[in-house]
Tab-separated table of C-alpha atoms in Angstrom:
chain	number	residue	atom	x	y	z
A	294	MET	CA	-29.915	16.238	-8.175
A	295	THR	CA	-29.948	19.575	-9.898
A	296	THR	CA	-26.724	21.562	-10.035
A	297	THR	CA	-26.880	25.341	-10.061
A	298	THR	CA	-24.015	27.615	-11.066
A	299	SER	CA	-23.277	28.463	-7.439
A	300	SER	CA	-23.298	24.838	-6.301
A	301	LEU	CA	-21.063	23.859	-9.223
A	302	ARG	CA	-18.636	26.568	-8.181
A	303	THR	CA	-18.724	25.202	-4.629
A	304	HIS	CA	-17.963	21.673	-5.851
A	305	LEU	CA	-15.063	22.912	-7.969
A	306	TRP	CA	-13.636	24.736	-4.962
A	307	ALA	CA	-13.989	21.503	-2.976
A	308	LEU	CA	-12.064	19.618	-5.677
A	309	PHE	CA	-9.357	22.261	-5.776
A	310	GLY	CA	-9.121	22.299	-1.962
A	311	CYS	CA	-8.786	18.493	-1.711
A	312	CYS	CA	-5.943	18.416	-4.254
A	313	LEU	CA	-4.221	21.427	-2.672
A	314	VAL	CA	-4.347	19.985	0.867
A	315	SER	CA	-3.068	16.619	-0.388
A	316	LEU	CA	-0.201	18.251	-2.260
A	317	GLY	CA	0.734	20.397	0.747
A	318	LEU	CA	0.845	17.435	3.122
A	319	TYR	CA	2.631	14.985	0.815
A	320	PHE	CA	4.981	17.411	-0.955
A	321	PRO	CA	7.945	16.565	1.378
A	322	ALA	CA	7.856	12.946	0.145
A	323	LEU	CA	7.956	13.741	-3.586
A	324	ASN	CA	11.701	13.230	-4.040
A	325	ALA	CA	11.966	9.971	-2.104
A	326	GLU	CA	13.571	6.946	-3.741
A	327	TYR	CA	11.878	3.719	-4.788
A	328	VAL	CA	11.034	1.687	-1.689
A	329	LEU	CA	10.579	-2.057	-1.098
A	330	ASP	CA	8.387	-3.680	-3.798
A	331	SER	CA	8.489	-0.551	-5.968
A	332	HIS	CA	11.847	-1.824	-7.245
A	333	TYR	CA	10.199	-5.020	-8.528
A	334	VAL	CA	6.854	-3.573	-9.618
A	335	VAL	CA	8.289	-0.490	-11.379
A	336	ALA	CA	12.067	-0.125	-11.646
A	337	GLN	CA	12.825	-3.764	-12.578
A	338	ASN	CA	9.582	-4.576	-14.379
A	339	PRO	CA	9.904	-4.664	-18.207
A	340	ALA	CA	6.104	-4.768	-18.498
A	341	VAL	CA	6.028	-1.272	-16.945
A	342	GLN	CA	9.308	0.099	-18.307
A	343	ASN	CA	8.733	-0.906	-21.934
A	344	PRO	CA	5.394	-2.640	-22.583
A	345	GLN	CA	4.833	-3.934	-26.101
A	346	SER	CA	1.196	-2.860	-25.865
A	347	LEU	CA	-1.350	-1.878	-23.248
A	348	PHE	CA	-3.055	-5.246	-23.745
A	349	GLU	CA	0.174	-7.018	-22.744
A	350	LEU	CA	-0.197	-5.703	-19.192
A	351	PHE	CA	-3.343	-7.795	-18.774
A	352	HIS	CA	-1.179	-10.933	-19.089
A	353	HIS	CA	0.944	-10.100	-16.044
A	354	THR	CA	0.436	-10.140	-12.306
A	355	ARG	CA	1.894	-7.478	-10.057
A	356	SER	CA	4.256	-10.056	-8.530
A	357	ASP	CA	5.726	-11.552	-11.736
A	358	THR	CA	9.140	-9.946	-11.167
A	359	TYR	CA	9.440	-10.835	-7.465
A	360	THR	CA	12.528	-12.879	-6.677
A	361	SER	CA	11.198	-14.389	-3.461
A	362	SER	CA	8.862	-17.315	-3.996
A	363	HIS	CA	6.824	-16.708	-0.832
A	364	LEU	CA	5.789	-13.324	-2.305
A	365	SER	CA	5.251	-14.446	-5.897
A	366	VAL	CA	2.617	-17.027	-4.867
A	367	VAL	CA	0.237	-14.212	-3.945
A	368	LYS	CA	-0.346	-13.440	-7.654
A	369	ASP	CA	-1.902	-9.997	-7.283
A	370	TYR	CA	-3.705	-9.499	-10.586
A	371	GLN	CA	-3.848	-5.706	-10.896
A	372	PRO	CA	-3.505	-4.765	-14.588
A	373	MET	CA	-4.984	-1.287	-14.031
A	374	LEU	CA	-2.133	-0.622	-11.613
A	375	LEU	CA	0.469	-1.773	-14.154
A	376	ALA	CA	-1.200	0.198	-16.967
A	377	SER	CA	-1.211	3.421	-14.935
A	378	LEU	CA	2.429	2.928	-13.924
A	379	ALA	CA	3.409	2.270	-17.551
A	380	GLN	CA	1.737	5.517	-18.636
A	381	ASP	CA	3.533	7.421	-15.869
A	382	CYS	CA	6.803	5.903	-17.043
A	383	LYS	CA	6.210	7.284	-20.547
A	384	ILE	CA	5.350	10.737	-19.230
A	385	PHE	CA	7.874	11.146	-16.395
A	386	GLY	CA	10.675	8.843	-17.522
A	387	CYS	CA	10.266	6.436	-14.588
A	388	GLN	CA	11.365	9.039	-12.026
A	389	PRO	CA	9.933	8.230	-8.555
A	390	TRP	CA	8.617	11.779	-8.102
A	391	GLY	CA	6.464	11.390	-11.209
A	392	PHE	CA	4.659	8.367	-9.805
A	393	ARG	CA	4.177	10.092	-6.470
A	394	ILE	CA	2.700	13.271	-7.940
A	395	VAL	CA	0.092	11.103	-9.695
A	396	ASN	CA	-0.584	9.298	-6.394
A	397	ILE	CA	-1.087	12.628	-4.631
A	398	ILE	CA	-3.525	13.789	-7.330
A	399	LEU	CA	-5.412	10.481	-7.049
A	400	HIS	CA	-5.581	10.932	-3.281
A	401	GLY	CA	-6.998	14.444	-3.742
A	402	LEU	CA	-9.565	13.127	-6.238
A	403	ASN	CA	-10.568	10.369	-3.829
A	404	ALA	CA	-11.070	12.938	-1.063
A	405	PHE	CA	-13.314	14.908	-3.440
A	406	LEU	CA	-15.291	11.733	-4.207
A	407	VAL	CA	-15.743	11.245	-0.451
A	408	TYR	CA	-17.133	14.781	-0.355
A	409	CYS	CA	-19.527	13.938	-3.214
A	410	LEU	CA	-20.576	10.647	-1.614
A	411	ILE	CA	-21.509	12.140	1.751
A	412	LEU	CA	-23.241	15.101	0.103
A	413	PHE	CA	-25.112	12.977	-2.445
A	414	VAL	CA	-26.237	10.139	-0.164
A	415	PHE	CA	-26.678	11.905	3.199
A	416	ARG	CA	-27.354	15.502	2.046
A	417	LYS	CA	-25.018	16.981	4.677
A	418	TRP	CA	-22.750	19.647	3.169
A	419	ARG	CA	-20.815	20.345	6.378
A	420	ASN	CA	-20.239	16.623	6.953
A	421	ALA	CA	-19.077	16.312	3.342
A	422	VAL	CA	-16.517	19.102	3.711
A	423	TRP	CA	-15.121	17.817	7.006
A	424	GLY	CA	-15.144	14.221	5.746
A	425	ALA	CA	-13.078	15.132	2.665
A	426	LEU	CA	-10.629	17.191	4.727
A	427	ILE	CA	-10.106	14.468	7.348
A	428	PHE	CA	-9.698	11.848	4.602
A	429	CYS	CA	-6.891	13.965	3.081
A	430	MET	CA	-5.126	14.188	6.437
A	431	LEU	CA	-5.477	10.707	7.951
A	432	PRO	CA	-1.974	9.446	8.881
A	433	VAL	CA	-2.933	5.841	8.047
A	434	ASN	CA	-3.028	6.876	4.377
A	435	GLU	CA	0.702	7.702	4.379
A	436	TRP	CA	1.860	4.436	2.802
A	437	ALA	CA	-1.080	4.143	0.388
A	438	VAL	CA	-0.113	7.519	-1.130
A	439	ASN	CA	3.708	7.414	-0.915
A	440	TYR	CA	4.341	3.731	-1.607
A	441	ILE	CA	4.221	3.465	-5.418
A	442	ALA	CA	3.770	-0.319	-5.516
A	443	VAL	CA	0.395	-0.159	-3.719
A	444	ARG	CA	-1.249	2.406	-6.010
A	445	GLY	CA	-3.878	-0.271	-6.485
A	446	ASP	CA	-5.477	0.954	-3.232
A	447	LEU	CA	-5.852	4.460	-4.683
A	448	LEU	CA	-7.199	3.220	-8.017
A	449	GLN	CA	-9.620	0.782	-6.403
A	450	THR	CA	-11.009	3.559	-4.210
A	451	PHE	CA	-11.287	5.982	-7.131
A	452	PHE	CA	-13.154	3.552	-9.392
A	453	SER	CA	-15.302	2.126	-6.562
A	454	LEU	CA	-16.483	5.540	-5.352
A	455	THR	CA	-17.161	6.635	-8.936
A	456	ALA	CA	-19.172	3.445	-9.513
A	457	ILE	CA	-21.214	4.090	-6.338
A	458	LEU	CA	-22.000	7.700	-7.297
A	459	LEU	CA	-23.027	6.727	-10.835
A	460	PHE	CA	-25.216	3.946	-9.397
A	461	PHE	CA	-27.278	6.408	-7.348
A	462	LEU	CA	-27.251	9.029	-10.083
A	463	TYR	CA	-29.079	6.519	-12.259
A	464	PHE	CA	-32.052	6.484	-9.881
A	465	GLU	CA	-32.349	10.275	-9.986
A	466	GLU	CA	-31.934	10.793	-13.722
A	467	LYS	CA	-33.097	7.402	-15.075
A	468	ASN	CA	-30.293	7.358	-17.627
A	469	PHE	CA	-29.085	3.796	-18.231
A	470	LEU	CA	-25.735	5.193	-19.363
A	471	HIS	CA	-24.991	5.891	-15.699
A	472	ILE	CA	-25.429	2.209	-14.820
A	473	LEU	CA	-23.296	1.166	-17.787
A	474	LEU	CA	-20.506	3.527	-16.734
A	475	SER	CA	-20.881	2.374	-13.139
A	476	LEU	CA	-20.417	-1.264	-14.178
A	477	ILE	CA	-17.337	-0.312	-16.217
A	478	CYS	CA	-15.901	1.464	-13.162
A	479	PHE	CA	-16.678	-1.631	-11.067
A	480	ILE	CA	-14.659	-3.773	-13.484
A	481	ALA	CA	-11.807	-1.253	-13.376
A	482	ALA	CA	-11.906	-1.326	-9.564
A	483	MET	CA	-11.609	-5.130	-9.489
A	484	LEU	CA	-8.711	-4.948	-11.963
A	485	SER	CA	-7.028	-2.425	-9.654
A	486	ARG	CA	-7.331	-4.456	-6.459
A	487	GLU	CA	-9.197	-7.706	-5.949
A	488	VAL	CA	-11.088	-6.700	-2.788
A	489	ALA	CA	-13.272	-4.424	-4.941
A	490	ILE	CA	-15.305	-7.571	-5.579
A	491	LEU	CA	-17.168	-6.639	-2.370
A	492	LEU	CA	-18.622	-3.474	-3.935
A	493	PRO	CA	-22.192	-4.926	-4.089
A	494	LEU	CA	-22.165	-5.035	-0.272
A	495	TYR	CA	-21.228	-1.352	-0.085
A	496	LEU	CA	-23.996	-0.554	-2.581
A	497	GLY	CA	-26.470	-2.364	-0.345
A	498	ILE	CA	-25.288	-0.458	2.731
A	499	LEU	CA	-25.524	2.940	1.057
A	500	GLY	CA	-28.719	1.999	-0.773
A	501	PHE	CA	-30.482	1.535	2.552
A	502	ALA	CA	-29.225	4.917	3.767
A	503	TYR	CA	-30.129	6.619	0.477
A	504	ILE	CA	-33.710	5.323	0.623
A	505	GLN	CA	-34.125	6.376	4.260
A	506	THR	CA	-32.648	9.826	3.647
A	507	HIS	CA	-34.488	10.721	0.442
A	508	ARG	CA	-37.806	8.875	0.869
A	509	ALA	CA	-38.578	9.563	-2.783
A	510	SER	CA	-40.885	7.649	-5.087
A	511	PHE	CA	-38.149	7.120	-7.679
A	512	ILE	CA	-36.258	4.676	-5.459
A	513	SER	CA	-37.160	1.691	-3.306
A	514	GLY	CA	-35.473	-1.295	-1.725
A	515	THR	CA	-36.752	-3.561	-4.505
A	516	LYS	CA	-35.366	-1.323	-7.254
A	517	VAL	CA	-31.976	-1.040	-5.560
A	518	THR	CA	-31.784	-4.798	-4.993
A	519	ARG	CA	-32.614	-5.551	-8.628
A	520	MET	CA	-29.830	-3.277	-9.834
A	521	ILE	CA	-27.308	-4.676	-7.348
A	522	VAL	CA	-27.910	-8.162	-8.773
A	523	MET	CA	-26.060	-7.071	-11.950
A	524	TYR	CA	-23.018	-6.185	-9.838
A	525	VAL	CA	-23.194	-9.525	-8.019
A	526	ILE	CA	-23.271	-11.404	-11.342
A	527	LEU	CA	-20.351	-9.368	-12.644
A	528	ALA	CA	-18.401	-10.056	-9.439
A	529	GLY	CA	-19.099	-13.791	-9.839
A	530	VAL	CA	-17.874	-13.783	-13.453
A	531	TYR	CA	-14.713	-11.948	-12.410
A	532	TYR	CA	-14.097	-14.422	-9.579
A	533	VAL	CA	-14.413	-17.456	-11.875
A	534	LEU	CA	-12.158	-15.964	-14.575
A	535	ARG	CA	-9.646	-14.808	-11.978
A	536	LEU	CA	-9.278	-18.296	-10.521
A	537	LYS	CA	-9.103	-19.886	-13.964
A	538	TYR	CA	-6.397	-17.692	-15.504
A	539	PHE	CA	-4.519	-16.402	-12.452
A	540	PRO	CA	-5.095	-18.981	-9.716
A	541	ILE	CA	-3.988	-18.132	-6.207
A	542	SER	CA	-1.534	-20.679	-4.837
A	543	SER	CA	-2.732	-22.677	-1.837
A	544	GLU	CA	0.337	-21.332	-0.024
A	545	ALA	CA	-1.206	-17.856	-0.129
A	546	LEU	CA	-4.562	-18.964	1.261
A	547	LEU	CA	-5.294	-19.172	4.944
A	548	GLY	CA	-7.436	-21.972	6.324
A	549	ILE	CA	-10.194	-21.362	8.829
A	550	SER	CA	-9.076	-22.334	12.310
A	551	SER	CA	-9.458	-21.025	15.829
A	552	ALA	CA	-5.956	-19.520	15.600
A	553	SER	CA	-6.675	-17.698	12.323
A	554	ILE	CA	-10.012	-16.400	13.646
A	555	ASN	CA	-8.374	-15.146	16.851
A	556	HIS	CA	-5.627	-13.445	14.844
A	557	TRP	CA	-8.241	-11.845	12.592
A	558	LEU	CA	-10.151	-10.476	15.592
A	559	VAL	CA	-6.896	-9.009	16.932
A	560	LEU	CA	-6.303	-7.325	13.563
A	561	VAL	CA	-9.862	-5.940	13.540
A	562	VAL	CA	-9.362	-4.297	16.936
A	563	ASP	CA	-5.779	-3.215	16.258
A	564	TYR	CA	-6.239	-1.699	12.801
A	565	ASN	CA	-9.647	-0.080	13.281
A	566	SER	CA	-8.164	1.837	16.215
A	567	ARG	CA	-5.366	3.103	13.920
A	568	PHE	CA	-7.609	5.850	12.581
A	569	PHE	CA	-7.202	7.482	15.998
A	570	MET	CA	-3.867	6.009	17.055
A	571	PRO	CA	-1.692	5.250	14.004
A	572	TRP	CA	1.338	3.027	14.488
A	573	MET	CA	3.638	6.046	14.407
A	574	ILE	CA	2.001	7.185	17.685
A	575	LEU	CA	1.710	3.702	19.203
A	576	SER	CA	5.430	3.085	18.637
A	577	TRP	CA	6.183	6.058	20.904
A	578	CYS	CA	4.550	4.321	23.866
A	579	PRO	CA	7.220	2.220	25.647
A	580	GLY	CA	5.862	-1.132	26.721
A	581	PHE	CA	2.594	-0.685	24.806
A	582	ALA	CA	3.689	-0.771	21.141
A	583	ASN	CA	3.363	-4.563	20.958
A	584	SER	CA	0.451	-4.766	23.365
A	585	LEU	CA	-3.200	-4.803	22.383
A	586	LEU	CA	-4.108	-2.730	25.443
A	587	ILE	CA	-4.127	0.767	23.891
A	588	PRO	CA	-5.876	-0.335	20.647
A	589	LEU	CA	-8.432	-2.234	22.722
A	590	VAL	CA	-9.144	0.797	24.920
A	591	VAL	CA	-9.459	3.094	21.874
A	592	PHE	CA	-11.643	0.569	20.023
A	593	THR	CA	-13.890	0.086	23.076
A	594	ILE	CA	-14.378	3.842	23.618
A	595	PHE	CA	-15.128	4.276	19.913
A	596	ALA	CA	-17.642	1.386	19.951
A	597	ILE	CA	-19.408	2.693	23.088
A	598	ALA	CA	-19.647	6.227	21.636
A	599	CYS	CA	-21.052	4.898	18.351
A	600	THR	CA	-23.580	2.702	20.150
A	601	PHE	CA	-24.769	5.587	22.349
A	602	VAL	CA	-25.157	8.033	19.452
A	603	TYR	CA	-26.808	5.480	17.186
A	604	PHE	CA	-29.537	4.431	19.625
A	605	ARG	CA	-30.191	8.066	20.465
A	606	HIS	CA	-30.519	9.108	16.814
A	607	LYS	CA	-31.326	5.856	14.983
A	608	SER	CA	-34.519	7.229	13.460
A	609	LYS	CA	-32.795	10.423	12.280
A	610	PRO	CA	-30.455	11.020	9.307
A	611	ARG	CA	-27.518	11.228	11.712
A	612	GLY	CA	-28.201	7.693	12.921
A	613	LYS	CA	-28.569	6.377	9.368
A	614	GLN	CA	-25.233	7.889	8.367
A	615	LEU	CA	-23.533	6.493	11.467
A	616	LEU	CA	-24.873	2.989	10.820
A	617	SER	CA	-23.798	3.134	7.164
A	618	GLY	CA	-20.245	4.085	8.134
A	619	LEU	CA	-20.042	1.338	10.762
A	620	LEU	CA	-21.234	-1.279	8.276
A	621	TRP	CA	-18.661	0.040	5.785
A	622	LEU	CA	-15.937	-0.531	8.392
A	623	ALA	CA	-17.326	-3.996	9.128
A	624	VAL	CA	-17.136	-5.042	5.467
A	625	GLY	CA	-13.606	-3.642	5.253
A	626	SER	CA	-12.634	-5.659	8.325
A	627	MET	CA	-13.815	-8.867	6.614
A	628	THR	CA	-10.940	-8.545	4.142
A	629	PHE	CA	-8.404	-8.692	6.994
A	630	PHE	CA	-9.051	-12.427	7.323
A	631	VAL	CA	-7.758	-13.122	3.805
A	632	THR	CA	-4.858	-10.669	3.978
A	633	GLN	CA	-3.632	-11.360	7.524
A	634	SER	CA	-0.501	-13.151	6.270
A	635	LEU	CA	0.387	-9.957	4.343
A	636	PHE	CA	-0.052	-7.911	7.522
A	637	ASN	CA	2.573	-10.137	9.137
A	638	GLN	CA	5.005	-9.900	6.211
A	639	GLN	CA	4.826	-6.133	5.855
A	640	GLY	CA	4.808	-5.265	9.540
A	641	PRO	CA	2.305	-3.130	11.477
A	642	TYR	CA	3.447	0.207	10.013
A	643	ILE	CA	3.576	-0.451	6.267
A	644	SER	CA	0.396	-2.566	6.299
A	645	GLU	CA	-1.700	0.466	7.248
A	646	HIS	CA	-2.197	0.986	3.511
A	647	PHE	CA	-4.793	-1.813	3.669
A	648	LEU	CA	-7.022	0.664	5.552
A	649	TYR	CA	-7.294	3.120	2.656
A	650	PHE	CA	-10.760	2.131	1.416
A	651	SER	CA	-12.002	1.578	4.977
A	652	ALA	CA	-10.975	5.176	5.717
A	653	VAL	CA	-14.018	6.258	3.677
A	654	GLY	CA	-16.259	4.471	6.167
A	655	PHE	CA	-14.358	5.994	9.058
A	656	VAL	CA	-14.934	9.604	7.940
A	657	ILE	CA	-18.619	8.798	7.348
A	658	VAL	CA	-18.808	7.600	10.970
A	659	LEU	CA	-16.729	10.446	12.394
A	660	THR	CA	-18.756	13.224	10.770
A	661	ALA	CA	-21.984	11.647	12.054
A	662	LEU	CA	-20.638	10.821	15.510
A	663	ILE	CA	-19.877	14.389	16.588
A	664	SER	CA	-22.822	16.657	17.291
A	665	LYS	CA	-23.467	19.761	15.215
A	666	LYS	CA	-22.636	22.121	18.083
A	667	ALA	CA	-19.235	20.580	18.822
A	668	LYS	CA	-18.373	19.627	15.230
A	669	THR	CA	-16.336	22.651	14.178
A	670	VAL	CA	-14.100	22.695	17.274
A	671	ALA	CA	-13.725	18.898	17.393
A	672	MET	CA	-12.900	18.633	13.696
A	673	ILE	CA	-10.338	21.444	13.837
A	674	ILE	CA	-8.585	19.693	16.740
A	675	PHE	CA	-8.660	16.284	15.044
A	676	ALA	CA	-7.562	17.716	11.668
A	677	THR	CA	-4.651	19.512	13.342
A	678	TYR	CA	-3.663	16.288	15.141
A	679	CYS	CA	-3.794	14.238	11.911
A	680	GLY	CA	-2.122	16.853	9.731
A	681	THR	CA	0.773	17.314	12.165
A	682	ILE	CA	1.466	13.572	12.364
A	683	LEU	CA	1.197	13.083	8.600
A	684	PHE	CA	3.388	16.053	7.703
A	685	GLN	CA	6.079	14.875	10.144
A	686	ALA	CA	5.898	11.334	8.745
A	687	ASN	CA	6.331	12.586	5.182
A	688	GLN	CA	9.508	14.440	6.163
A	689	HIS	CA	11.226	11.040	6.526
A	690	TRP	CA	10.586	9.975	2.930
A	691	THR	CA	14.119	10.608	1.592
A	692	THR	CA	16.500	7.713	0.916
A	693	GLU	CA	15.243	4.144	1.056
A	694	GLN	CA	17.692	3.221	3.803
A	695	ALA	CA	16.677	6.168	5.998
A	696	LEU	CA	12.986	5.378	5.570
A	697	LEU	CA	13.406	1.656	6.227
A	698	GLU	CA	15.478	2.343	9.336
A	699	ARG	CA	12.729	4.638	10.590
A	700	VAL	CA	10.147	1.896	9.971
A	701	TYR	CA	12.370	-0.663	11.674
A	702	THR	CA	12.705	1.466	14.821
A	703	LYS	CA	8.895	1.295	15.068
A	704	ASP	CA	8.503	-2.359	13.978
A	705	ARG	CA	11.639	-3.629	15.746
A	706	ASP	CA	10.015	-6.648	17.402
A	707	LYS	CA	7.969	-7.571	14.312
A	708	LYS	CA	10.924	-7.899	11.894
A	709	GLY	CA	8.757	-7.324	8.850
A	710	ALA	CA	9.513	-6.170	5.325
A	711	ALA	CA	11.647	-3.191	6.391
A	712	TYR	CA	13.968	-5.367	8.489
A	713	ARG	CA	14.411	-7.931	5.700
A	714	GLN	CA	15.193	-5.256	3.128
A	715	LEU	CA	17.698	-3.555	5.421
A	716	VAL	CA	19.533	-6.854	5.919
A	717	MET	CA	19.361	-7.680	2.217
A	718	LYS	CA	20.565	-4.299	0.915
A	719	TYR	CA	22.248	-2.210	3.587
A	720	TRP	CA	23.145	-3.972	6.828
A	721	GLU	CA	26.072	-6.374	6.693
A	722	TYR	CA	25.426	-8.423	9.821
A	723	ILE	CA	26.126	-12.135	9.379
A	724	THR	CA	24.065	-13.027	12.465
A	725	SER	CA	20.970	-11.303	11.010
A	726	VAL	CA	21.429	-13.102	7.696
A	727	ASP	CA	21.815	-16.475	9.453
A	728	GLU	CA	18.604	-15.756	11.339
A	729	LEU	CA	16.732	-15.108	8.096
A	730	ILE	CA	18.257	-18.169	6.425
A	731	ALA	CA	16.895	-20.297	9.262
A	732	ALA	CA	13.461	-18.636	8.964
A	733	ALA	CA	13.226	-19.009	5.149
A	734	ARG	CA	10.082	-20.716	3.885
A	735	ASP	CA	11.664	-22.660	1.023
A	736	ASP	CA	14.932	-23.330	-0.788
A	737	LYS	CA	14.446	-20.455	-3.232
A	738	GLU	CA	14.163	-17.904	-0.450
A	739	ARG	CA	16.956	-19.629	1.503
A	740	SER	CA	19.165	-19.349	-1.588
A	741	LEU	CA	18.647	-15.564	-1.728
A	742	TRP	CA	19.687	-15.080	1.891
A	743	THR	CA	22.628	-17.455	1.466
A	744	GLN	CA	23.754	-15.400	-1.533
A	745	ARG	CA	23.496	-12.275	0.632
A	746	LYS	CA	25.769	-13.921	3.181
A	747	GLY	CA	28.269	-14.618	0.418
A	748	ASN	CA	28.126	-10.953	-0.635
A	749	ILE	CA	29.026	-9.827	2.880
A	750	LEU	CA	31.929	-12.271	3.123
A	751	SER	CA	33.195	-11.252	-0.321
A	752	ARG	CA	33.209	-7.561	0.654
A	753	GLU	CA	35.181	-8.509	3.750
A	754	GLU	CA	37.651	-10.213	1.321
A	755	LYS	CA	37.008	-13.621	2.862
A	756	PHE	CA	36.934	-15.085	-0.627
A	757	GLU	CA	37.316	-18.793	0.229
A	758	LYS	CA	34.360	-18.683	2.617
A	759	ALA	CA	32.348	-16.617	0.128
A	760	ILE	CA	32.957	-19.165	-2.661
A	761	SER	CA	31.699	-21.961	-0.426
A	762	ILE	CA	28.585	-19.970	0.501
A	763	TYR	CA	27.797	-19.063	-3.128
A	764	LYS	CA	28.018	-22.743	-4.082
A	765	GLU	CA	25.588	-23.530	-1.296
A	766	ALA	CA	23.181	-20.859	-2.630
A	767	ILE	CA	23.389	-22.343	-6.137
A	768	ASP	CA	22.760	-25.870	-4.785
A	769	LEU	CA	19.626	-24.583	-3.050
A	770	ASP	CA	18.367	-22.907	-6.229
A	771	PRO	CA	20.144	-23.735	-9.512
A	772	GLN	CA	18.128	-20.924	-11.177
A	773	ASN	CA	19.780	-18.276	-8.984
A	774	THR	CA	21.815	-16.649	-11.755
A	775	ALA	CA	22.840	-13.741	-9.513
A	776	ALA	CA	24.634	-16.176	-7.199
A	777	GLN	CA	26.365	-17.752	-10.192
A	778	ILE	CA	27.598	-14.337	-11.364
A	779	GLU	CA	28.777	-13.458	-7.842
A	780	LEU	CA	30.606	-16.810	-7.633
A	781	ALA	CA	32.442	-16.137	-10.916
A	782	THR	CA	33.350	-12.619	-9.757
A	783	THR	CA	34.664	-13.921	-6.444
A	784	TYR	CA	36.811	-16.530	-8.239
A	785	LEU	CA	38.275	-13.668	-10.278
A	786	ASN	CA	38.875	-11.493	-7.241
A	787	ASN	CA	40.556	-14.432	-5.482
A	788	GLY	CA	42.916	-14.928	-8.418
A	789	GLN	CA	41.562	-18.364	-9.256
A	790	VAL	CA	40.518	-17.280	-12.774
A	791	SER	CA	42.708	-15.216	-15.051
A	792	ALA	CA	41.217	-12.045	-16.512
């Protein structure tokens, strides 16, 4: 695709606009504290704080510093995430705002890549502009951008979209360097987040649309398929090496059963409707927040509208774009089956960050779904709706306690990650701790909650009870050095050990 001076200027303005909109929307969250896993992944992670070498980061998983065994079994191998965080730490001195400014820039770059993707594959400049703008503003991207520990979503999207664009650029310019760089980006995407292994499927989806849109002699289904085979082989090599050197514990895997399939289908309906009705809005609906009714209605209306538009325009570029976006969402929904236990742990609000890459498919669908005549008005309304929600949400990113309490008010019945962290760090309610002790998955996790109970009793100066509880925590997990230190301190405070 030839690039004139005027078109280059237009693309640069698009890049500048994406970064500016992202910065404007997420600026209120810049000075927020570390939240949840960011403490383990960044603040308490020596591999990020002071790595011996960049190569060392490839020997660590993201969850190496987790203290809870039911989280450490996941073994997220994301060395690109750790490497980028380590570089930020050198530049910004491990200040949370430094990591977030990089996340915001990455989000702006990803929005620009969405613009390039729609323009390059579907040749629709207006769709590209609106798609990039909506991607910047989607409220479901709040946690992917603000939550430092899940930067892997941003990096995976950046490298995956770059790999896709280079893949199709190869067919236009016949320069094998583009394929080589695309394969390198594919590797980087898989090392950022494991679900990038599905990239060959996305290449197949967009390859079909590219062929139908361009109808040029330089590309055909056979040529695209041959090139995709290289990506499939590379994905297979990654998968084998990943399982050999960083095996996933059987505790983190979910077996196929009727219950797991039903739960997955619920997640597909629930989370694909979040693009229109994010959890922040659903939580405002008394009696419906924990019901599937509203998501099901939204999902059904969306599916009917897509079906109607597709069959009316299936032979036209609009229909091809719509089908490509729907297939993109379908592939993204496949990953929910593997990650559904993480959805439960994090709660319905925080886990929206899993939708980040799927959001690309959503904006492809949305810009094709709305007719040309109604597009400007409809997009302005939807962009205003999304931008207002997102800007309000970002206002709450201040202290960790304030943010977690806001999440808990929306996830109250789910009792996910926010609730557990509030009980562990801020709330001193014995009954809540006892509840979490009873729900612990193993002795290591039970020891942590028992230690927390001892901390509460010690602060209430009930030293005898606290000593007994700390001993119980140590019996559950002899490696719990924090409980041993707390026990010694409590002995001292109780006057049983002389200073």
